[in-house]
Amino acid sequence: MNSPEERHDKLIRATDLDALSCRNSINEKNYLQPKDEFINDLINSYQTYLQYSQGYSSLSSSRTLKAQFLSKKLPIINRGTYMRTKIITDFIQKYIDYFGGVCQILSLGSGSDTRAFHLLSTNPMTKYHEIDFPESTRIKKLGILNNPRLMKLLSIDPLDIPSVKSKESFNDLDPNLHTNRYHLHGLDLRGLNSITQIKGLDTNLPTLIISECVLCYLSPEEYRSTIEICTNFGNENLTSFLIYEPMSLKDSFGSTMNQNLMGRGLNLQTFDEYPDLESRLRFFKDMCKLSNIRMTDISNVAGYNKNSPAWIDDIELRRINSLEMIDEIEEIKLLLEHYCLVYGEFRNSPNAPTFSGVDDFNWLLKHDH
Ligand SMILES: C[S@@+](CC[C@H](N)C(=O)[O-])C[C@H]1O[C@@H](n2cnc3c(N)ncnc32)[C@H](O)[C@@H]1O
C-alpha cells in the first residue's frame, strides 16, 4: 500500500504523461518542423517500463497510457502546446547564441522533454542537465539506452545497457546518467539542499534554469527555496531563470482550471496565491530576489494582443493556422492569458554578465533592478 505522500507524488509524476501526450499530438499533426524524432522512443519507454515504477501494475500502467495516448487533443490544446514548446525552445537557443554556445541549461522537472537531445546535437559547446523524480528519470534513461541514435548523440558506451524486467530490477537501476555534456539527475527538488547535489554542474558557466510547469507543483516556500539554492553558485557568473506556468487571474476560467486540477488531486498553491503578472513580479523580486525580470502571458506571445507583435513570425503563424481551424478565438485567447512566461536573473557579483538578448522579445512587464 502506498502512503498519501507516495500517491500524491505519483499524481505529480503522471503530469509528465499529459505533457508528453500533448507534444506527441502536435508532432503527429505536423506543428513541429522538423518533426520530433525522439518522442516515440520516450513513449515506448513508458510503454515498457511504467508498469515497474512505484504505484503502477501492468494493468494500471496500460490503462493509464491508453487513456493518455488514444484520446484526441482539441485544436486549442494543440495550439497552446505548440506555442509553449516553440517559444521556450527559441528563447533557449537565443540564450545559447548570446554566450557563443558556452553555457549550460538546467531543466527542473524535465520529464520526457526531448529538447535536450535536439539542442545538444546542434550546439556542440553547450551542456544540458535535467532533473526529475528518480522513478521518472529511470524511464527516460531506459528510453535513451534503448535507442542507438541517442546513445551515439550522447556518446554513451553501447556495452552498458541494463536489463530491466521487474520492479526489483527497475528499482535497482541507477536513476542518474552522466555523459560529457548531458546529465540526467534522479532527484526530488524538495530534497535539494545544495547546488553540489547536481553532479557535473559547471559553476563557472552562465546557466539558464528552466521550469516548464514544474515549480508550480511546489509550495511557495519550496518554490522560493529551490530558486535560492539554484542561485547559490558561489561564482561570478550569471544564473537565469525561465519559468512557464499557469495562473488563476482570479476569474471564472481560472476557477474552473483550479477545480479540474483539484479533481485530479493536484493543488497548485502559487496558481491562486500569485494570480497575475503583477503579484508574480512581487514574488520573484521580493521573495526570490531575482532581478532584470521580464514577464508576459502567452496570449501576447501568440499575437492575440492588439498592437503587440507575436513572438512567432507571420509565415510560421500562417502555417500553423492552416493545420487546424480554430473558430473560438476568444476562448483560445482566454486560455493563453492564464499562462505566463517569466525571465529573471541572479548575478553573484557586479562583474557577472547579464543577458541583454532578453529584450529582443516583446514582454508585457519589465523590472530592471
Ligand atoms: C507537467 S510535467 C512537465 C514536464 C516537462 N517540463 C515538460 O514541460 O514537458 C511536470 C514535471 O515535473 C516533475 N516534478 C514535479 N515536482 C517535482 C519534484 N519535486 N522533483 C522532481 N521533479 C518534479 C514531474 O515529475 C513532471 O515530470
CSV table of C-alpha atoms in Angstrom, one decimal, residues 106-109 129-134 176 185-199 201 209-210 214-215 218 221-233 241:
chain,number,residue,atom,x,y,z
A,106,LEU,CA,19.4,23.1,-16.2
A,107,SER,CA,15.9,21.8,-16.7
A,108,LEU,CA,13.9,21.3,-13.5
A,109,GLY,CA,11.3,18.6,-13.7
A,129,HIS,CA,21.3,19.0,-17.1
A,130,GLU,CA,17.8,17.5,-16.4
A,131,ILE,CA,16.3,16.8,-13.0
A,132,ASP,CA,13.2,14.8,-12.2
A,133,PHE,CA,12.0,12.2,-9.7
A,134,PRO,CA,14.1,9.0,-9.8
A,176,ASN,CA,21.3,9.1,-12.9
A,185,HIS,CA,19.6,13.5,-12.3
A,186,GLY,CA,17.1,11.5,-10.4
A,187,LEU,CA,16.3,13.9,-7.6
A,188,ASP,CA,13.3,15.2,-5.7
A,189,LEU,CA,13.6,19.0,-5.9
A,190,ARG,CA,12.1,19.3,-2.4
A,191,GLY,CA,15.2,17.5,-1.1
A,192,LEU,CA,17.7,19.8,-2.9
A,193,ASN,CA,19.9,21.4,-0.2
A,194,SER,CA,22.8,22.5,-2.2
A,195,ILE,CA,23.8,23.0,-5.8
A,196,THR,CA,26.6,20.5,-5.2
A,197,GLN,CA,24.0,17.7,-5.3
A,198,ILE,CA,23.7,18.4,-9.1
A,199,LYS,CA,26.7,16.4,-10.2
A,201,LEU,CA,27.1,21.3,-12.9
A,209,ILE,CA,17.4,27.2,-15.4
A,210,ILE,CA,14.1,26.2,-16.9
A,214,VAL,CA,7.2,22.3,-12.6
A,215,LEU,CA,7.9,24.7,-9.7
A,218,LEU,CA,5.8,23.0,-5.0
A,221,GLU,CA,8.2,28.2,0.3
A,222,GLU,CA,9.6,25.2,-1.5
A,223,TYR,CA,9.5,27.2,-4.8
A,224,ARG,CA,11.4,30.1,-3.3
A,225,SER,CA,13.9,27.9,-1.6
A,226,THR,CA,14.6,25.9,-4.8
A,227,ILE,CA,15.3,29.2,-6.6
A,228,GLU,CA,17.6,30.3,-3.7
A,229,ILE,CA,19.6,27.1,-3.8
A,230,CYS,CA,20.0,27.3,-7.5
A,231,THR,CA,21.3,30.9,-7.2
A,232,ASN,CA,23.9,29.8,-4.7
A,233,PHE,CA,26.6,29.0,-7.2
A,241,PHE,CA,15.5,31.5,-14.9
